[in-house]
Amino acid sequence: MRIGVLALQGDFAEHVQMLRQLKVEAIEVRLPAHLDGLDGLIMPGGESTTFAKLALRFGLIQPLQQFAASGKAMWGTCAGLIFMAKDVGRDQPTLGVMDITVKRNAFGRQVDSFITPLVIAGLDKGTYDAVFIRAPLIETVGDNVIVLSTLLDGTIVAARENNMLATSFHPELTRDLRLHAFFLTMCQHRQ
Amino acid sequence: MKSALHLLEICFILICSILWRIVKLAKICFTIIINKVKSKNIKKIMEHQMNKNNFQPNGTQDANTVVLKRGLAQMLKGGVIMDVVTPEQAKIAEDAGACSVMALERVPADIRKNGGVARMSDPSMIEGIIAITTVPVMAKCRIGHYVEARVLEALGVDYIDESEVLTPADEENHVDKRDFKVPFVCGARNLGEALRRINEGAAMIRSKGEAGTGDVVEAVRHARAILGEIRRVHAMNRAELFTYAKEIGAPYHLLEETAELGRLPVVLFAAGGIATPADAALMMEIGVDGVFVGSGIFKSGDPSKRARAIVEATTHFRDYKIIAEVSKNLGEPMVGINISSLPSDQKMAGRGW
């Protein structure tokens, strides 16, 4: 299996390393041509405004939308989640492939970043230690979106819509490979 | 014969029913244990989410705090952090694709020109920049100036640069950065200096370079020194590492960790003198994780265009056609000062210990 990681900016190298630990070929994606022959795509943490500028400049927006529409699996973590969302509450270009509204920097500034255990639907073997760094939250979800995890106060932090997965935290900053393995099963069962 | 068979039958039924009961009992025990584990999980989750902002500074950072502090720097990788002196410039930087901005009163080139004591910026200016941008905001405090750092933390700055560009406030000690919830970035010229800063709690390292000159030579020297030393220690055995730690004045445990990883345990950026898209790509090629651009952008002829070009060259640092394309017609670069013509008492990189 070949999985791409969007490498415009952010912690794409951490995702690549996780994928290699799972014995999967990982490809850095910077230009539309790099999407050829991929079975799935991860959009890493980073700055969503930077992703947007570079994706616009190098003609990636439409190819990425087509990638999602073709039913291939796509996963956004933190900034990647923002980049996939239909509505981010401000004038900022996104792919708009996932039917969710997102609030950026929802928990405050860096000093408000935190780590907490989560129960995530579909993951067994106990809780998952999730790293939230200047993280966004999912405010509302469309009819086809399944909520996979929330904080205790009901804040949605992980969701899935068909072939698309979104998490507002950073699995790539942990040593826990379960979510990456889960995503690989999504890549195998192309919708 | 018949009664014996009957007895056997009764025995069989008895054994079966006992076995069935045992299975049932085991099932009940199992659910009880599972529920216990689940409620324990929920208790753990409750405790965490209730106390998520309960940071207790005690000099020994807990593992989670280290992950969060270093983690934000990891989000900046592959990006460009730009010096800005006004909210308008911050907006231009964000629109150009900067992954973070450094709020300061004067860019290093002006600090050089004006002389005098360079201090932390006016808090109202930093607040203005925080209000207008959505990207992380960094700000500089003087080396060893504990209170300036506390003030910046109180303002909600996302990263503090304990910087040699400002006039040092303490000529022996750096700030004890472990004691803060906000992460710090520090400059370094070699591996020993980098590891001393990490030991004090720095969560990100940058080359010092020679800020405000527009001459990339010092940034290259420092990045090559750090990365070259890492390659050397990667091949050393323990006996050699003990001696090398002493030689370069590095804490042994961090040197050992670096040798094992084959890289610093934190993100490494280049800074000091980067002025063109090709400069940024050169630093990426040498092996840093991203770049700071100070005076190079807003001291040039067309800041917006140059900023965008540097961001694009940093992403595509191995695609020379793209670098050529983005480098066209950028207007006047910052004038720059040749390092070799700079008197040694005017060099900033020597500050910090």
PDB file of N, CA and C in Angstrom, chain B residues 104-178:
ATOM      1  N   LEU B 104       8.337  41.993  17.370  1.00  0.00           N
ATOM      2  CA  LEU B 104       9.386  42.756  18.044  1.00  0.00           C
ATOM      3  C   LEU B 104       9.341  44.215  17.637  1.00  0.00           C
ATOM      4  N   GLU B 105       9.992  45.069  18.433  1.00  0.00           N
ATOM      5  CA  GLU B 105       9.851  46.506  18.252  1.00  0.00           C
ATOM      6  C   GLU B 105      10.634  47.021  17.061  1.00  0.00           C
ATOM      7  N   ARG B 106      11.844  46.472  16.922  1.00  0.00           N
ATOM      8  CA  ARG B 106      12.695  46.862  15.802  1.00  0.00           C
ATOM      9  C   ARG B 106      13.297  45.588  15.231  1.00  0.00           C
ATOM     10  N   VAL B 107      13.388  45.487  13.910  1.00  0.00           N
ATOM     11  CA  VAL B 107      14.061  44.325  13.334  1.00  0.00           C
ATOM     12  C   VAL B 107      15.559  44.464  13.626  1.00  0.00           C
ATOM     13  N   PRO B 108      16.291  43.339  13.632  1.00  0.00           N
ATOM     14  CA  PRO B 108      17.710  43.376  14.004  1.00  0.00           C
ATOM     15  C   PRO B 108      18.521  44.427  13.226  1.00  0.00           C
ATOM     16  N   ALA B 109      18.210  44.635  11.940  1.00  0.00           N
ATOM     17  CA  ALA B 109      18.964  45.609  11.151  1.00  0.00           C
ATOM     18  C   ALA B 109      18.864  46.996  11.778  1.00  0.00           C
ATOM     19  N   ASP B 110      17.667  47.332  12.308  1.00  0.00           N
ATOM     20  CA  ASP B 110      17.492  48.643  12.943  1.00  0.00           C
ATOM     21  C   ASP B 110      18.128  48.686  14.326  1.00  0.00           C
ATOM     22  N   ILE B 111      18.095  47.545  15.034  1.00  0.00           N
ATOM     23  CA  ILE B 111      18.761  47.487  16.332  1.00  0.00           C
ATOM     24  C   ILE B 111      20.245  47.794  16.141  1.00  0.00           C
ATOM     25  N   ARG B 112      20.822  47.209  15.089  1.00  0.00           N
ATOM     26  CA  ARG B 112      22.225  47.474  14.760  1.00  0.00           C
ATOM     27  C   ARG B 112      22.464  48.946  14.492  1.00  0.00           C
ATOM     28  N   LYS B 113      21.577  49.518  13.662  1.00  0.00           N
ATOM     29  CA  LYS B 113      21.766  50.897  13.210  1.00  0.00           C
ATOM     30  C   LYS B 113      21.617  51.873  14.378  1.00  0.00           C
ATOM     31  N   ASN B 114      20.549  51.668  15.183  1.00  0.00           N
ATOM     32  CA  ASN B 114      20.250  52.632  16.234  1.00  0.00           C
ATOM     33  C   ASN B 114      21.129  52.487  17.468  1.00  0.00           C
ATOM     34  N   GLY B 115      21.632  51.307  17.695  1.00  0.00           N
ATOM     35  CA  GLY B 115      22.447  51.094  18.890  1.00  0.00           C
ATOM     36  C   GLY B 115      21.611  51.204  20.154  1.00  0.00           C
ATOM     37  N   GLY B 116      22.249  51.432  21.298  1.00  0.00           N
ATOM     38  CA  GLY B 116      21.534  51.539  22.567  1.00  0.00           C
ATOM     39  C   GLY B 116      21.138  50.176  23.083  1.00  0.00           C
ATOM     40  N   VAL B 117      20.314  50.166  24.120  1.00  0.00           N
ATOM     41  CA  VAL B 117      19.884  48.911  24.723  1.00  0.00           C
ATOM     42  C   VAL B 117      18.614  48.426  24.032  1.00  0.00           C
ATOM     43  N   ALA B 118      18.614  47.174  23.576  1.00  0.00           N
ATOM     44  CA  ALA B 118      17.423  46.606  22.943  1.00  0.00           C
ATOM     45  C   ALA B 118      16.705  45.725  23.957  1.00  0.00           C
ATOM     46  N   ARG B 119      15.395  45.980  24.146  1.00  0.00           N
ATOM     47  CA  ARG B 119      14.636  45.291  25.202  1.00  0.00           C
ATOM     48  C   ARG B 119      13.432  44.567  24.615  1.00  0.00           C
ATOM     49  N   MET B 120      12.671  43.916  25.513  1.00  0.00           N
ATOM     50  CA  MET B 120      11.378  43.331  25.136  1.00  0.00           C
ATOM     51  C   MET B 120      10.488  44.416  24.528  1.00  0.00           C
ATOM     52  N   SER B 121       9.574  44.019  23.624  1.00  0.00           N
ATOM     53  CA  SER B 121       8.710  45.008  22.976  1.00  0.00           C
ATOM     54  C   SER B 121       7.591  45.490  23.891  1.00  0.00           C
ATOM     55  N   ASP B 122       6.977  46.596  23.494  1.00  0.00           N
ATOM     56  CA  ASP B 122       5.819  47.149  24.201  1.00  0.00           C
ATOM     57  C   ASP B 122       4.676  46.119  24.201  1.00  0.00           C
ATOM     58  N   PRO B 123       4.159  45.753  25.378  1.00  0.00           N
ATOM     59  CA  PRO B 123       3.087  44.753  25.439  1.00  0.00           C
ATOM     60  C   PRO B 123       1.869  45.109  24.582  1.00  0.00           C
ATOM     61  N   SER B 124       1.569  46.392  24.424  1.00  0.00           N
ATOM     62  CA  SER B 124       0.374  46.745  23.636  1.00  0.00           C
ATOM     63  C   SER B 124       0.599  46.402  22.168  1.00  0.00           C
ATOM     64  N   MET B 125       1.852  46.553  21.703  1.00  0.00           N
ATOM     65  CA  MET B 125       2.164  46.184  20.321  1.00  0.00           C
ATOM     66  C   MET B 125       2.032  44.668  20.142  1.00  0.00           C
ATOM     67  N   ILE B 126       2.516  43.909  21.133  1.00  0.00           N
ATOM     68  CA  ILE B 126       2.406  42.443  21.041  1.00  0.00           C
ATOM     69  C   ILE B 126       0.939  42.030  21.060  1.00  0.00           C
ATOM     70  N   GLU B 127       0.143  42.670  21.914  1.00  0.00           N
ATOM     71  CA  GLU B 127      -1.287  42.366  21.976  1.00  0.00           C
ATOM     72  C   GLU B 127      -1.971  42.652  20.640  1.00  0.00           C
ATOM     73  N   GLY B 128      -1.567  43.761  20.010  1.00  0.00           N
ATOM     74  CA  GLY B 128      -2.143  44.129  18.714  1.00  0.00           C
ATOM     75  C   GLY B 128      -1.874  43.045  17.679  1.00  0.00           C
ATOM     76  N   ILE B 129      -0.675  42.482  17.721  1.00  0.00           N
ATOM     77  CA  ILE B 129      -0.313  41.436  16.755  1.00  0.00           C
ATOM     78  C   ILE B 129      -1.045  40.131  17.073  1.00  0.00           C
ATOM     79  N   ILE B 130      -1.156  39.812  18.381  1.00  0.00           N
ATOM     80  CA  ILE B 130      -1.889  38.601  18.778  1.00  0.00           C
ATOM     81  C   ILE B 130      -3.343  38.706  18.299  1.00  0.00           C
ATOM     82  N   ALA B 131      -3.906  39.916  18.407  1.00  0.00           N
ATOM     83  CA  ALA B 131      -5.323  40.100  18.067  1.00  0.00           C
ATOM     84  C   ALA B 131      -5.586  39.905  16.581  1.00  0.00           C
ATOM     85  N   ILE B 132      -4.620  40.244  15.738  1.00  0.00           N
ATOM     86  CA  ILE B 132      -4.902  40.265  14.299  1.00  0.00           C
ATOM     87  C   ILE B 132      -4.564  38.959  13.579  1.00  0.00           C
ATOM     88  N   THR B 133      -3.652  38.149  14.159  1.00  0.00           N
ATOM     89  CA  THR B 133      -3.248  36.947  13.426  1.00  0.00           C
ATOM     90  C   THR B 133      -3.855  35.691  14.043  1.00  0.00           C
ATOM     91  N   THR B 134      -3.966  34.631  13.220  1.00  0.00           N
ATOM     92  CA  THR B 134      -4.417  33.337  13.730  1.00  0.00           C
ATOM     93  C   THR B 134      -3.246  32.379  13.872  1.00  0.00           C
ATOM     94  N   VAL B 135      -2.066  32.753  13.335  1.00  0.00           N
ATOM     95  CA  VAL B 135      -0.896  31.870  13.470  1.00  0.00           C
ATOM     96  C   VAL B 135      -0.251  32.123  14.840  1.00  0.00           C
ATOM     97  N   PRO B 136       0.594  31.183  15.323  1.00  0.00           N
ATOM     98  CA  PRO B 136       1.234  31.384  16.626  1.00  0.00           C
ATOM     99  C   PRO B 136       2.103  32.650  16.633  1.00  0.00           C
ATOM    100  N   VAL B 137       2.106  33.341  17.756  1.00  0.00           N
ATOM    101  CA  VAL B 137       2.902  34.562  17.886  1.00  0.00           C
ATOM    102  C   VAL B 137       4.063  34.312  18.851  1.00  0.00           C
ATOM    103  N   MET B 138       5.276  34.655  18.382  1.00  0.00           N
ATOM    104  CA  MET B 138       6.470  34.565  19.235  1.00  0.00           C
ATOM    105  C   MET B 138       6.891  35.975  19.624  1.00  0.00           C
ATOM    106  N   ALA B 139       7.660  36.090  20.709  1.00  0.00           N
ATOM    107  CA  ALA B 139       8.233  37.389  21.065  1.00  0.00           C
ATOM    108  C   ALA B 139       9.551  37.156  21.778  1.00  0.00           C
ATOM    109  N   LYS B 140      10.410  38.183  21.758  1.00  0.00           N
ATOM    110  CA  LYS B 140      11.765  38.019  22.304  1.00  0.00           C
ATOM    111  C   LYS B 140      11.896  38.615  23.697  1.00  0.00           C
ATOM    112  N   CYS B 141      12.629  37.923  24.561  1.00  0.00           N
ATOM    113  CA  CYS B 141      13.054  38.530  25.822  1.00  0.00           C
ATOM    114  C   CYS B 141      14.567  38.526  25.849  1.00  0.00           C
ATOM    115  N   ARG B 142      15.138  39.373  26.729  1.00  0.00           N
ATOM    116  CA  ARG B 142      16.593  39.434  26.835  1.00  0.00           C
ATOM    117  C   ARG B 142      17.140  38.174  27.512  1.00  0.00           C
ATOM    118  N   ILE B 143      18.353  37.788  27.178  1.00  0.00           N
ATOM    119  CA  ILE B 143      18.981  36.619  27.808  1.00  0.00           C
ATOM    120  C   ILE B 143      19.007  36.828  29.320  1.00  0.00           C
ATOM    121  N   GLY B 144      18.467  35.857  30.054  1.00  0.00           N
ATOM    122  CA  GLY B 144      18.489  35.903  31.516  1.00  0.00           C
ATOM    123  C   GLY B 144      17.423  36.792  32.138  1.00  0.00           C
ATOM    124  N   HIS B 145      16.597  37.471  31.314  1.00  0.00           N
ATOM    125  CA  HIS B 145      15.588  38.373  31.882  1.00  0.00           C
ATOM    126  C   HIS B 145      14.302  37.613  32.188  1.00  0.00           C
ATOM    127  N   TYR B 146      14.300  37.037  33.381  1.00  0.00           N
ATOM    128  CA  TYR B 146      13.206  36.209  33.870  1.00  0.00           C
ATOM    129  C   TYR B 146      11.859  36.935  33.833  1.00  0.00           C
ATOM    130  N   VAL B 147      11.857  38.201  34.222  1.00  0.00           N
ATOM    131  CA  VAL B 147      10.582  38.916  34.340  1.00  0.00           C
ATOM    132  C   VAL B 147      10.015  39.281  32.966  1.00  0.00           C
ATOM    133  N   GLU B 148      10.873  39.683  32.034  1.00  0.00           N
ATOM    134  CA  GLU B 148      10.361  39.916  30.674  1.00  0.00           C
ATOM    135  C   GLU B 148       9.690  38.646  30.156  1.00  0.00           C
ATOM    136  N   ALA B 149      10.313  37.494  30.458  1.00  0.00           N
ATOM    137  CA  ALA B 149       9.732  36.227  30.000  1.00  0.00           C
ATOM    138  C   ALA B 149       8.373  35.988  30.656  1.00  0.00           C
ATOM    139  N   ARG B 150       8.275  36.264  31.947  1.00  0.00           N
ATOM    140  CA  ARG B 150       6.988  36.119  32.655  1.00  0.00           C
ATOM    141  C   ARG B 150       5.913  37.034  32.068  1.00  0.00           C
ATOM    142  N   VAL B 151       6.320  38.256  31.718  1.00  0.00           N
ATOM    143  CA  VAL B 151       5.364  39.212  31.136  1.00  0.00           C
ATOM    144  C   VAL B 151       4.849  38.676  29.796  1.00  0.00           C
ATOM    145  N   LEU B 152       5.765  38.166  28.977  1.00  0.00           N
ATOM    146  CA  LEU B 152       5.355  37.634  27.673  1.00  0.00           C
ATOM    147  C   LEU B 152       4.420  36.445  27.856  1.00  0.00           C
ATOM    148  N   GLU B 153       4.709  35.606  28.847  1.00  0.00           N
ATOM    149  CA  GLU B 153       3.849  34.458  29.117  1.00  0.00           C
ATOM    150  C   GLU B 153       2.454  34.936  29.512  1.00  0.00           C
ATOM    151  N   ALA B 154       2.419  35.971  30.354  1.00  0.00           N
ATOM    152  CA  ALA B 154       1.132  36.501  30.819  1.00  0.00           C
ATOM    153  C   ALA B 154       0.327  37.102  29.667  1.00  0.00           C
ATOM    154  N   LEU B 155       1.030  37.617  28.642  1.00  0.00           N
ATOM    155  CA  LEU B 155       0.340  38.216  27.487  1.00  0.00           C
ATOM    156  C   LEU B 155      -0.287  37.152  26.581  1.00  0.00           C
ATOM    157  N   GLY B 156       0.107  35.884  26.772  1.00  0.00           N
ATOM    158  CA  GLY B 156      -0.439  34.823  25.928  1.00  0.00           C
ATOM    159  C   GLY B 156       0.394  34.564  24.683  1.00  0.00           C
ATOM    160  N   VAL B 157       1.655  34.990  24.708  1.00  0.00           N
ATOM    161  CA  VAL B 157       2.565  34.687  23.596  1.00  0.00           C
ATOM    162  C   VAL B 157       2.721  33.169  23.510  1.00  0.00           C
ATOM    163  N   ASP B 158       2.823  32.618  22.284  1.00  0.00           N
ATOM    164  CA  ASP B 158       2.864  31.167  22.115  1.00  0.00           C
ATOM    165  C   ASP B 158       4.270  30.585  22.257  1.00  0.00           C
ATOM    166  N   TYR B 159       5.297  31.374  21.970  1.00  0.00           N
ATOM    167  CA  TYR B 159       6.685  30.905  22.068  1.00  0.00           C
ATOM    168  C   TYR B 159       7.544  32.099  22.444  1.00  0.00           C
ATOM    169  N   ILE B 160       8.496  31.910  23.350  1.00  0.00           N
ATOM    170  CA  ILE B 160       9.398  33.005  23.710  1.00  0.00           C
ATOM    171  C   ILE B 160      10.782  32.712  23.156  1.00  0.00           C
ATOM    172  N   ASP B 161      11.384  33.722  22.507  1.00  0.00           N
ATOM    173  CA  ASP B 161      12.751  33.613  22.015  1.00  0.00           C
ATOM    174  C   ASP B 161      13.656  34.335  23.007  1.00  0.00           C
ATOM    175  N   GLU B 162      14.446  33.570  23.764  1.00  0.00           N
ATOM    176  CA  GLU B 162      15.427  34.199  24.656  1.00  0.00           C
ATOM    177  C   GLU B 162      16.614  34.524  23.773  1.00  0.00           C
ATOM    178  N   SER B 163      16.702  35.797  23.366  1.00  0.00           N
ATOM    179  CA  SER B 163      17.466  36.098  22.151  1.00  0.00           C
ATOM    180  C   SER B 163      18.686  36.975  22.373  1.00  0.00           C
ATOM    181  N   GLU B 164      19.764  36.583  21.687  1.00  0.00           N
ATOM    182  CA  GLU B 164      20.998  37.358  21.707  1.00  0.00           C
ATOM    183  C   GLU B 164      20.877  38.646  20.892  1.00  0.00           C
ATOM    184  N   VAL B 165      19.771  38.786  20.133  1.00  0.00           N
ATOM    185  CA  VAL B 165      19.576  40.002  19.345  1.00  0.00           C
ATOM    186  C   VAL B 165      19.287  41.186  20.277  1.00  0.00           C
ATOM    187  N   LEU B 166      18.632  40.907  21.409  1.00  0.00           N
ATOM    188  CA  LEU B 166      18.425  41.953  22.417  1.00  0.00           C
ATOM    189  C   LEU B 166      19.665  42.023  23.320  1.00  0.00           C
ATOM    190  N   THR B 167      19.790  43.101  24.054  1.00  0.00           N
ATOM    191  CA  THR B 167      20.952  43.265  24.932  1.00  0.00           C
ATOM    192  C   THR B 167      20.815  42.330  26.136  1.00  0.00           C
ATOM    193  N   PRO B 168      21.817  41.481  26.408  1.00  0.00           N
ATOM    194  CA  PRO B 168      21.676  40.516  27.516  1.00  0.00           C
ATOM    195  C   PRO B 168      21.454  41.228  28.852  1.00  0.00           C
ATOM    196  N   ALA B 169      20.612  40.587  29.712  1.00  0.00           N
ATOM    197  CA  ALA B 169      20.338  41.145  31.032  1.00  0.00           C
ATOM    198  C   ALA B 169      21.137  40.417  32.102  1.00  0.00           C
ATOM    199  N   ASP B 170      21.699  39.258  31.769  1.00  0.00           N
ATOM    200  CA  ASP B 170      22.463  38.491  32.738  1.00  0.00           C
ATOM    201  C   ASP B 170      23.634  37.888  31.980  1.00  0.00           C
ATOM    202  N   GLU B 171      24.850  38.203  32.426  1.00  0.00           N
ATOM    203  CA  GLU B 171      26.006  37.755  31.644  1.00  0.00           C
ATOM    204  C   GLU B 171      26.502  36.382  32.060  1.00  0.00           C
ATOM    205  N   GLU B 172      25.811  35.739  33.007  1.00  0.00           N
ATOM    206  CA  GLU B 172      26.214  34.379  33.393  1.00  0.00           C
ATOM    207  C   GLU B 172      25.115  33.348  33.196  1.00  0.00           C
ATOM    208  N   ASN B 173      23.879  33.749  33.521  1.00  0.00           N
ATOM    209  CA  ASN B 173      22.805  32.748  33.546  1.00  0.00           C
ATOM    210  C   ASN B 173      21.729  33.028  32.500  1.00  0.00           C
ATOM    211  N   HIS B 174      21.238  31.953  31.920  1.00  0.00           N
ATOM    212  CA  HIS B 174      20.044  32.060  31.084  1.00  0.00           C
ATOM    213  C   HIS B 174      18.821  31.863  31.958  1.00  0.00           C
ATOM    214  N   VAL B 175      17.650  32.150  31.423  1.00  0.00           N
ATOM    215  CA  VAL B 175      16.395  31.930  32.150  1.00  0.00           C
ATOM    216  C   VAL B 175      16.214  30.429  32.406  1.00  0.00           C
ATOM    217  N   ASP B 176      15.731  30.073  33.603  1.00  0.00           N
ATOM    218  CA  ASP B 176      15.368  28.676  33.885  1.00  0.00           C
ATOM    219  C   ASP B 176      14.043  28.405  33.188  1.00  0.00           C
ATOM    220  N   LYS B 177      14.139  27.860  31.988  1.00  0.00           N
ATOM    221  CA  LYS B 177      12.967  27.755  31.115  1.00  0.00           C
ATOM    222  C   LYS B 177      12.052  26.586  31.465  1.00  0.00           C
ATOM    223  N   ARG B 178      12.553  25.675  32.330  1.00  0.00           N
ATOM    224  CA  ARG B 178      11.710  24.548  32.747  1.00  0.00           C
ATOM    225  C   ARG B 178      10.541  25.026  33.591  1.00  0.00           C
TER     226      ARG B 178
END
